Coordinates of C-alpha atoms in Angstrom, one line a residue:
Chain A
M1 CA 97.5 100.3 139.1
P2 CA 98.3 101.6 135.7
T3 CA 95.0 103.5 134.3
R4 CA 93.3 102.1 131.9
T5 CA 92.0 103.7 129.1
D6 CA 91.7 101.6 126.4
P7 CA 88.6 99.7 126.7
P8 CA 89.1 95.9 126.3
G9 CA 89.6 93.4 123.2
H10 CA 91.7 94.3 120.4
P11 CA 93.9 98.3 120.1
F12 CA 92.1 98.0 116.7
D13 CA 88.2 97.7 117.7
A14 CA 88.9 99.7 120.9
A15 CA 90.4 102.7 117.9
T16 CA 88.2 102.2 116.0
Q17 CA 85.2 101.8 118.3
L18 CA 82.0 104.5 117.5
D19 CA 79.5 105.4 120.5
P20 CA 76.5 106.7 119.1
V21 CA 75.5 110.5 119.7
A22 CA 72.0 110.2 117.3
A23 CA 70.7 108.6 114.0
G24 CA 73.9 107.9 112.0
R25 CA 76.3 110.4 113.8
W26 CA 79.1 108.4 116.2
R27 CA 81.7 109.7 118.6
G28 CA 85.0 108.6 118.1
R29 CA 88.4 109.1 119.5
T30 CA 92.0 108.7 118.6
S31 CA 93.4 106.1 120.1
P32 CA 97.3 106.1 121.6
A33 CA 98.3 102.5 119.6
Y34 CA 97.6 103.8 116.4
A35 CA 99.8 107.5 116.8
N36 CA 102.1 109.1 114.2
M37 CA 103.9 111.6 113.8
V38 CA 101.1 114.0 114.4
G39 CA 97.8 113.0 114.9
P40 CA 96.8 109.0 114.4
F41 CA 97.6 107.0 111.5
G42 CA 95.7 108.0 108.5
G43 CA 94.5 104.0 108.0
V44 CA 93.0 104.2 111.2
T45 CA 91.0 107.0 110.6
A46 CA 89.9 105.7 107.6
A47 CA 88.7 102.8 108.7
A48 CA 86.2 104.3 111.2
A49 CA 85.2 106.3 108.6
L50 CA 83.8 103.2 107.4
A51 CA 82.6 102.2 110.4
A52 CA 79.8 104.8 110.7
V53 CA 78.8 102.9 107.2
W54 CA 79.2 99.6 108.5
R55 CA 77.4 100.1 111.7
H56 CA 74.5 101.9 110.1
P57 CA 71.6 100.3 110.5
A58 CA 70.6 101.7 107.1
R59 CA 73.5 99.6 105.7
Q60 CA 73.2 97.0 102.3
G61 CA 76.2 95.1 101.4
E62 CA 79.5 94.4 101.7
P63 CA 82.1 98.1 101.2
I64 CA 83.4 98.2 96.9
S65 CA 85.1 101.4 97.4
L66 CA 85.8 103.9 99.8
T67 CA 87.9 107.0 99.4
V68 CA 89.1 109.1 102.4
N69 CA 90.1 112.9 101.5
F70 CA 92.1 114.3 104.7
A71 CA 91.6 117.8 105.2
G72 CA 93.4 118.3 107.4
P73 CA 95.3 117.8 111.3
V74 CA 93.3 114.9 113.2
A75 CA 94.1 116.6 116.7
D76 CA 94.4 113.4 120.1
G77 CA 91.2 112.9 121.1
E78 CA 87.4 113.2 120.6
F79 CA 85.7 113.3 117.5
E80 CA 82.6 113.3 115.7
V81 CA 81.7 110.9 112.3
E82 CA 77.8 111.7 110.4
A83 CA 77.7 109.1 108.3
E84 CA 74.5 109.9 105.3
P85 CA 73.0 107.0 102.7
V86 CA 72.7 109.1 99.8
R87 CA 71.3 106.8 97.9
T88 CA 70.1 103.1 98.1
N89 CA 69.6 100.7 94.9
R90 CA 68.9 97.5 93.8
S91 CA 72.0 96.4 94.9
T92 CA 74.6 99.2 95.3
Q93 CA 74.4 101.8 98.5
H94 CA 75.9 105.4 98.2
W95 CA 77.6 106.6 101.2
L96 CA 79.2 110.4 102.1
V97 CA 80.5 110.7 105.6
Q98 CA 82.2 113.6 107.4
L99 CA 84.6 113.0 110.4
R100 CA 84.4 116.3 112.4
Q101 CA 86.7 118.1 116.0
G102 CA 85.1 121.3 116.7
A103 CA 83.8 123.0 113.7
D104 CA 86.8 121.8 111.4
V105 CA 85.7 119.2 108.5
V106 CA 89.1 116.7 110.0
A107 CA 88.0 113.9 106.6
T108 CA 85.5 113.6 104.4
A109 CA 84.9 109.9 102.6
T110 CA 83.2 108.6 100.5
A111 CA 81.6 104.7 100.5
V112 CA 79.7 102.4 97.8
L113 CA 78.5 98.9 99.4
A114 CA 77.1 96.2 96.9
T115 CA 75.3 92.3 97.1
R116 CA 78.0 90.8 95.1
R117 CA 76.1 87.7 93.0
E118 CA 79.1 85.2 90.8
T119 CA 79.7 86.2 88.1
W120 CA 82.6 85.0 85.5
S121 CA 85.9 86.1 87.8
S122 CA 89.7 86.6 86.7
V123 CA 92.6 87.8 88.2
E124 CA 94.6 89.4 86.1
A125 CA 97.4 91.1 87.6
G126 CA 100.2 88.8 89.5
F127 CA 100.7 87.2 92.7
P128 CA 104.2 88.4 93.9
A129 CA 107.3 86.3 94.2
A130 CA 107.9 86.1 97.6
P131 CA 109.0 83.7 100.7
P132 CA 106.9 81.9 103.4
A133 CA 105.8 85.0 105.9
D134 CA 107.8 82.8 109.0
E135 CA 111.1 83.1 107.1
V136 CA 110.9 87.4 106.5
A137 CA 112.6 88.9 109.9
R138 CA 109.6 91.1 111.2
M139 CA 110.8 95.4 111.2
P140 CA 111.8 96.7 114.7
P141 CA 108.3 99.9 115.2
L142 CA 110.2 102.4 114.6
D143 CA 110.0 104.5 117.6
R144 CA 108.5 108.3 116.7
V145 CA 106.2 106.4 114.9
R146 CA 103.6 104.6 117.9
W147 CA 101.3 102.7 114.8
T148 CA 104.4 100.7 113.9
S149 CA 103.8 99.0 116.9
A150 CA 100.4 98.0 116.2
Y151 CA 101.6 95.9 112.7
E152 CA 103.4 93.0 112.3
M153 CA 105.8 94.1 109.2
R154 CA 107.9 91.5 107.1
F155 CA 109.8 93.2 104.6
V156 CA 110.7 91.3 101.4
A157 CA 112.0 94.8 99.6
G158 CA 111.5 98.7 99.6
A159 CA 112.1 98.8 103.6
P160 CA 111.3 102.8 104.2
L161 CA 114.2 104.6 105.8
V162 CA 116.7 103.0 104.8
A163 CA 119.9 104.0 101.9
P164 CA 118.4 103.0 98.4
P165 CA 122.0 101.1 97.5
E166 CA 121.7 103.1 94.0
A167 CA 120.7 106.6 93.0
D168 CA 118.0 105.3 90.8
A169 CA 116.4 102.8 93.1
D170 CA 112.5 102.6 92.7
S171 CA 110.2 103.0 95.9
V172 CA 108.3 99.6 95.8
S173 CA 107.8 97.5 98.9
L174 CA 106.7 94.3 99.6
L175 CA 106.1 92.7 102.8
W176 CA 104.2 90.6 105.0
V177 CA 102.0 92.8 107.0
R178 CA 99.2 91.7 110.4
D179 CA 97.6 93.4 112.8
A180 CA 100.2 93.1 116.3
P181 CA 98.5 91.9 118.1
P182 CA 97.4 89.3 114.9
R183 CA 93.5 90.2 115.0
A184 CA 91.2 88.2 112.0
L185 CA 90.8 90.1 109.3
D186 CA 88.0 92.4 108.2
F187 CA 86.6 95.1 105.4
L188 CA 87.7 97.5 108.6
S189 CA 91.6 96.5 108.9
L190 CA 92.0 95.8 105.8
A191 CA 90.9 99.2 105.1
A192 CA 93.6 100.6 107.4
L193 CA 96.1 98.0 106.6
C194 CA 95.5 99.6 102.1
D195 CA 97.5 102.7 104.8
V196 CA 100.0 100.7 105.9
F197 CA 102.7 101.3 103.5
F198 CA 105.2 103.6 104.5
P199 CA 105.3 106.9 102.1
R200 CA 107.1 105.9 99.2
L201 CA 109.1 109.1 99.5
F202 CA 110.6 107.6 102.5
V203 CA 111.6 104.0 100.3
R204 CA 113.3 106.2 97.7
R205 CA 114.7 109.3 99.7
P206 CA 115.5 107.5 103.4
R207 CA 115.3 111.4 105.2
W208 CA 112.2 112.3 107.8
V209 CA 110.4 115.1 106.0
P210 CA 107.0 116.6 106.3
I211 CA 104.3 114.4 104.4
G212 CA 101.1 114.0 104.3
T213 CA 97.8 111.6 102.4
V214 CA 95.2 113.9 100.8
S215 CA 93.4 111.5 99.4
F216 CA 93.4 107.2 100.0
T217 CA 90.7 105.3 98.1
V218 CA 90.4 101.4 98.2
Y219 CA 88.5 98.8 96.1
F220 CA 87.6 96.1 98.0
H221 CA 87.8 92.7 95.4
A222 CA 87.4 90.5 98.5
D223 CA 83.7 89.7 100.1
S224 CA 83.6 89.1 103.8
A225 CA 83.8 84.9 103.2
T226 CA 86.7 85.3 101.5
L227 CA 88.3 88.1 104.6
A228 CA 87.3 85.2 106.8
R229 CA 89.0 82.3 105.3
I230 CA 92.3 84.0 106.1
G231 CA 91.9 85.5 109.5
T232 CA 95.1 85.9 111.5
A233 CA 97.4 84.8 108.8
H234 CA 99.9 87.1 107.5
V235 CA 99.0 89.1 103.7
L236 CA 100.8 90.0 101.0
G237 CA 100.9 94.1 100.3
H238 CA 103.0 95.8 97.5
A239 CA 103.7 98.9 96.4
R240 CA 104.6 101.3 94.5
A241 CA 104.7 105.3 92.6
H242 CA 104.5 106.1 89.2
Q243 CA 105.4 110.0 90.3
F244 CA 106.7 112.8 92.8
R245 CA 105.5 116.0 91.2
N246 CA 105.7 119.5 93.2
G247 CA 105.1 118.7 96.2
Y248 CA 103.1 114.9 95.4
F249 CA 103.7 112.1 94.9
D250 CA 101.1 109.0 94.2
Q251 CA 100.6 105.5 95.2
A252 CA 99.9 102.4 93.9
A253 CA 99.6 99.1 96.3
E254 CA 97.7 95.7 96.4
I255 CA 97.0 93.3 99.2
W256 CA 96.5 89.6 98.0
G257 CA 96.2 86.7 100.4
P258 CA 98.6 83.8 101.3
G259 CA 96.6 81.7 99.1
G260 CA 97.1 84.7 95.7
E261 CA 93.3 85.8 96.4
L262 CA 93.4 89.7 95.3
L263 CA 92.0 91.1 98.2
A264 CA 92.4 94.8 97.9
V265 CA 93.3 97.2 95.5
T266 CA 94.7 100.7 96.8
H267 CA 95.9 104.6 96.0
Q268 CA 96.5 107.3 97.4
I269 CA 97.6 111.2 96.4
V270 CA 100.1 112.5 99.2
Y271 CA 101.5 115.8 99.5
F272 CA 105.0 116.3 100.8
K273 CA 107.5 118.8 101.8
E274 CA 111.0 118.6 100.4
Chain B
M1 CA 67.1 125.9 58.7
P2 CA 68.4 123.7 62.0
T3 CA 67.3 124.3 64.9
R4 CA 70.3 124.8 67.0
T5 CA 70.3 123.0 70.4
D6 CA 74.3 123.4 71.7
P7 CA 75.5 126.7 72.3
P8 CA 78.5 128.1 69.6
G9 CA 82.3 126.7 70.7
H10 CA 83.5 123.0 70.9
P11 CA 81.0 120.2 71.8
F12 CA 82.8 120.1 75.1
D13 CA 82.0 123.8 76.6
A14 CA 78.5 122.7 75.8
A15 CA 78.6 119.2 77.4
T16 CA 79.7 120.8 80.8
Q17 CA 78.8 124.2 80.7
L18 CA 76.8 125.3 84.1
D19 CA 74.5 128.4 84.5
P20 CA 74.7 129.4 87.9
V21 CA 71.5 129.2 89.8
A22 CA 72.6 130.1 93.6
A23 CA 75.6 130.3 95.0
G24 CA 77.3 127.0 94.9
R25 CA 74.8 125.9 92.5
W26 CA 74.6 125.3 89.0
R27 CA 72.7 123.8 86.3
G28 CA 74.0 121.5 83.9
R29 CA 72.3 119.1 81.0
T30 CA 73.8 116.1 79.0
S31 CA 74.9 116.4 75.7
P32 CA 73.9 114.3 72.5
A33 CA 76.9 114.6 71.3
Y34 CA 78.6 112.5 74.6
A35 CA 76.1 110.0 74.3
N36 CA 76.7 106.7 75.7
M37 CA 74.2 103.1 75.7
V38 CA 72.4 104.5 78.5
G39 CA 72.5 108.2 79.7
P40 CA 75.2 110.3 79.1
F41 CA 79.7 108.9 78.6
G42 CA 80.7 109.3 82.3
G43 CA 83.9 111.3 82.1
V44 CA 82.3 114.0 81.0
T45 CA 79.9 113.9 83.9
A46 CA 83.2 113.6 85.8
A47 CA 84.2 116.9 84.6
A48 CA 80.7 118.5 85.1
A49 CA 81.5 117.9 89.3
L50 CA 84.8 119.2 88.6
A51 CA 83.9 121.7 86.2
A52 CA 81.5 123.0 89.6
V53 CA 84.5 124.1 91.8
W54 CA 87.2 125.0 89.2
R55 CA 84.3 127.8 88.4
H56 CA 83.3 128.2 91.6
P57 CA 84.8 131.9 92.8
A58 CA 85.6 130.4 96.4
R59 CA 88.2 127.6 94.4
Q60 CA 92.1 127.8 95.3
G61 CA 94.5 126.1 93.9
E62 CA 94.1 123.2 90.6
P63 CA 93.1 120.2 90.9
I64 CA 95.5 117.6 92.7
S65 CA 92.4 114.8 92.8
L66 CA 88.7 114.0 91.9
T67 CA 86.7 111.1 93.2
V68 CA 82.7 110.6 91.6
N69 CA 80.9 108.1 92.9
F70 CA 78.4 107.4 89.9
A71 CA 75.2 106.8 92.1
G72 CA 72.3 106.0 89.9
P73 CA 71.8 106.5 86.4
V74 CA 71.5 110.2 84.3
A75 CA 69.0 111.1 82.4
D76 CA 69.5 112.6 78.7
G77 CA 68.3 116.7 80.3
E78 CA 69.4 119.0 82.7
F79 CA 71.0 117.9 86.4
E80 CA 72.0 120.6 89.7
V81 CA 75.8 120.3 90.9
E82 CA 75.8 122.0 93.8
A83 CA 79.7 121.9 95.3
E84 CA 80.4 123.1 99.0
P85 CA 83.9 124.5 99.5
V86 CA 84.3 122.5 103.5
R87 CA 87.9 123.3 104.2
T88 CA 90.2 125.7 103.1
N89 CA 94.0 125.5 104.6
R90 CA 97.2 127.4 103.2
S91 CA 97.8 125.1 100.4
T92 CA 95.3 123.2 99.9
Q93 CA 91.3 123.6 99.5
H94 CA 88.8 120.5 100.0
W95 CA 85.1 120.1 98.2
L96 CA 81.8 117.7 98.5
V97 CA 80.2 118.0 95.3
Q98 CA 76.9 116.2 95.0
L99 CA 74.2 116.4 91.0
R100 CA 71.1 115.7 91.6
Q101 CA 68.1 115.3 89.5
G102 CA 65.0 116.0 91.1
A103 CA 65.3 114.4 94.2
D104 CA 68.0 111.7 92.9
V105 CA 71.3 112.2 94.0
V106 CA 72.4 110.8 90.4
A107 CA 76.5 111.3 91.6
T108 CA 78.9 112.5 94.7
A109 CA 82.3 113.6 93.8
T110 CA 85.4 114.3 96.6
A111 CA 87.9 117.1 95.2
V112 CA 91.3 118.3 96.2
L113 CA 93.1 121.1 95.0
A114 CA 96.0 122.9 95.9
T115 CA 98.6 125.5 94.9
R116 CA 102.1 123.4 93.8
R117 CA 105.4 124.0 94.7
E118 CA 108.7 123.6 93.0
T119 CA 110.5 119.9 94.9
W120 CA 112.8 117.4 94.1
S121 CA 110.5 115.7 91.3
S122 CA 110.5 112.1 89.6
V123 CA 109.0 110.4 87.1
E124 CA 109.2 106.4 88.0
A125 CA 106.6 104.6 86.0
G126 CA 107.6 103.8 83.0
F127 CA 106.7 105.8 79.5
P128 CA 104.7 103.6 77.1
A129 CA 106.3 101.8 74.1
A130 CA 104.2 103.6 71.2
P131 CA 104.7 104.6 67.2
P132 CA 103.6 108.1 66.7
A133 CA 100.3 108.9 66.8
D134 CA 100.2 109.7 62.8
E135 CA 101.1 106.6 62.5
V136 CA 98.2 105.0 64.4
A137 CA 95.0 104.0 62.1
R138 CA 92.0 105.8 64.0
M139 CA 89.1 103.4 65.7
P140 CA 85.6 103.8 63.6
P141 CA 83.4 105.3 66.6
L142 CA 81.0 103.1 66.9
D143 CA 77.1 103.8 66.2
R144 CA 75.8 102.7 69.3
V145 CA 77.9 104.2 71.5
R146 CA 77.9 108.4 70.5
W147 CA 80.5 109.4 72.3
T148 CA 82.9 107.5 70.8
S149 CA 82.4 110.3 67.8
A150 CA 83.8 112.9 70.1
Y151 CA 87.4 111.5 70.4
E152 CA 90.4 110.4 67.9
M153 CA 91.3 106.9 69.7
R154 CA 94.2 105.4 68.3
F155 CA 94.4 102.0 69.1
V156 CA 97.9 100.8 69.7
A157 CA 96.9 97.8 71.6
G158 CA 93.9 96.6 72.9
A159 CA 91.2 97.5 71.3
P160 CA 87.5 96.9 72.3
L161 CA 85.3 94.5 71.5
V162 CA 87.8 92.6 69.0
A163 CA 87.8 88.5 69.7
P164 CA 91.3 87.7 71.3
P165 CA 93.8 86.0 70.2
E166 CA 93.8 83.5 73.0
A167 CA 92.2 82.5 75.6
D168 CA 93.6 83.7 78.2
A169 CA 95.0 87.5 76.6
D170 CA 94.8 90.3 78.9
S171 CA 92.9 93.3 79.4
V172 CA 95.9 96.0 78.1
S173 CA 95.0 99.4 76.2
L174 CA 97.0 101.4 74.8
L175 CA 96.3 104.6 72.0
W176 CA 96.4 107.7 71.6
V177 CA 93.5 110.0 72.0
R178 CA 92.8 113.6 71.9
D179 CA 89.4 115.4 71.2
A180 CA 87.7 115.3 68.2
P181 CA 87.4 118.2 67.0
P182 CA 90.6 118.7 68.5
R183 CA 90.1 121.3 71.4
A184 CA 93.1 122.1 74.0
L185 CA 93.6 120.1 77.1
D186 CA 92.7 121.5 80.0
F187 CA 91.5 120.2 83.7
L188 CA 88.3 119.1 82.3
S189 CA 89.0 117.8 79.3
L190 CA 91.6 115.4 81.0
A191 CA 89.5 115.0 83.5
A192 CA 87.2 113.4 80.9
L193 CA 89.6 111.4 79.0
C194 CA 90.3 109.3 82.2
D195 CA 86.8 107.7 81.7
V196 CA 87.8 107.7 78.1
F197 CA 89.5 103.7 78.2
F198 CA 86.1 100.9 77.2
P199 CA 85.5 98.9 80.2
R200 CA 88.4 95.9 80.2
L201 CA 85.5 93.5 80.3
F202 CA 85.4 94.5 76.8
V203 CA 88.8 94.0 76.1
R204 CA 89.1 90.4 77.5
R205 CA 85.6 89.3 76.1
P206 CA 84.4 90.9 73.4
R207 CA 80.5 91.2 74.5
W208 CA 77.9 93.8 74.9
V209 CA 77.1 93.4 78.7
P210 CA 75.2 95.4 81.2
I211 CA 77.9 97.5 82.5
G212 CA 78.9 100.9 84.7
T213 CA 81.4 102.0 86.9
V214 CA 80.2 102.9 90.2
S215 CA 83.8 104.9 91.2
F216 CA 86.1 106.5 89.0
T217 CA 89.7 108.6 90.8
V218 CA 91.7 111.1 89.1
Y219 CA 95.3 111.4 90.7
F220 CA 96.8 115.0 88.4
H221 CA 100.1 115.3 88.2
A222 CA 100.3 117.7 85.5
D223 CA 99.5 121.8 86.6
S224 CA 98.1 124.3 84.3
A225 CA 101.4 125.3 82.7
T226 CA 102.3 121.7 81.7
L227 CA 98.2 121.2 80.5
A228 CA 98.6 124.4 77.4
R229 CA 102.4 123.4 76.4
I230 CA 100.8 120.2 75.2
G231 CA 97.7 121.8 73.5
T232 CA 95.6 119.7 71.0
A233 CA 98.5 116.8 70.6
H234 CA 97.7 113.3 71.2
V235 CA 98.2 112.3 74.8
L236 CA 99.2 108.1 75.7
G237 CA 95.9 105.8 77.4
H238 CA 97.4 103.1 79.3
A239 CA 95.0 101.0 80.4
R240 CA 94.9 97.5 82.3
A241 CA 93.1 95.6 85.2
H242 CA 93.9 94.0 88.6
Q243 CA 91.1 91.8 88.7
F244 CA 86.9 90.7 87.8
R245 CA 85.4 89.3 90.3
N246 CA 81.8 88.7 91.1
G247 CA 80.0 91.5 89.3
Y248 CA 83.1 94.6 89.6
F249 CA 86.8 94.7 88.3
D250 CA 89.0 97.2 89.1
Q251 CA 90.8 99.8 86.0
A252 CA 94.0 101.5 86.5
A253 CA 95.5 103.6 84.2
E254 CA 97.7 106.6 82.9
I255 CA 97.4 109.7 80.6
W256 CA 101.2 110.5 79.6
G257 CA 101.6 113.6 77.2
P258 CA 103.7 112.9 73.7
G259 CA 106.5 114.3 75.4
G260 CA 106.6 111.1 78.4
E261 CA 105.0 113.9 80.9
L262 CA 102.5 111.8 83.3
L263 CA 99.4 114.1 82.8
A264 CA 97.6 112.2 85.4
V265 CA 97.0 108.8 86.9
T266 CA 93.4 107.4 86.9
H267 CA 91.8 104.1 88.8
Q268 CA 88.3 102.6 88.5
I269 CA 85.9 99.9 89.6
V270 CA 82.6 98.9 88.0
Y271 CA 79.6 97.2 87.7
F272 CA 79.3 94.2 85.3
K273 CA 76.2 92.0 85.0
E274 CA 77.8 88.4 83.0

């Protein structure tokens, strides 16, 4: 009989499970299902940071922004998350979060929550043209990157680690994506999905090199009612880089609902060694 | 004889001056030259947060990313900044910063610094087409927003608070900009310049409403040698929004050197009341 290492339920829930240690302090653990080349997939670490805010009894409102700085490698195993509400206003709340392993800070995060009101609204960015998800083939998971098995990724353009058709190809990726197995979208899984894009360098220069996100930001445009409507449907991700320069490149991306709802805008700056 | 309230030198240096209080703690003060409708221009508050890191004796490397969360209104007068290096690696350094007035946290910030090496580099975003700065008229400063006198802004497109030519106009702005009077570009002034774009809502819906940035991020692509080459030249700023929705909109922007160098990519999410 196999040894059970994950609690029952969806692997994402297991990977973002936090056990209370003290007021505002929690213990989490990395999950083999979301293993990256070294340590865990950053999107799940970001989701764990947000989980400490989301599950905090003082939490007020829904996420507006999340920034996670990856300070050092996360070792496989346990980590501690501390979340502190540093300021609560009438409609917004500001948080500081730190993830530690032993004496080492492995990540810091800040989050802003807000209670929204209905206002004049307008989507200015264009919903990317793409064939329906069920007409696009699923990318086979990559053996050396276990977390790629935890997502159903259907690339319309810009799959990673494929030779570019021409020397001046860009780093744009467009893909339908959802959790595998499917799981209803929530703020935690949306935060993780914002990091699901492969490093832009792997689209532009298709070979493995040491690489790591240093800072990652999500702006949440969706509220929980919008996320509930999307449920387990695929979402459409679009990512590109502005510049690669002397060891760092940036990535700008959007996550869209299948009906053209812009759910989140996300950015990151990534270290690379060439 | 007039009373001197600012130290001698450029007004930006006075506005970002910090006096040491204790190890890692500094005292700053808001400057009338950078007054906004309420409190100071956010770009100068962000620059003060970065200044506490930049001038810290433990500082190692140059800025790669800066995120500032504006937690509450900054009152005119003194504030205290505390900067803590939470992790120093071989080539990167992670910082937490808090700005306080009395017992209130008015802003939090995180910053990542790095020592760069030369690598394969590529600018993927396109340098926006614009006539030379000296062929574009300077926007007259706005009386009710004093900080607009501290910048020379030459709008090619998307000046704020001008009626849009058609109902479905976008919120794109393109402008040449530099400090007024001119001042050689450095990381602090570049951080402030990243917030120089008016709220996208004021381009799209040209009337005054209560508005305020809640989270602001800068990714620095330029190193100090690049900034030194630019000196006091105008830089070209391009900004747009992806979405306005239920009280919040995002802004994505770039700051380019006059020779087509992408100096910084910057994002913010902004509260608005309609």
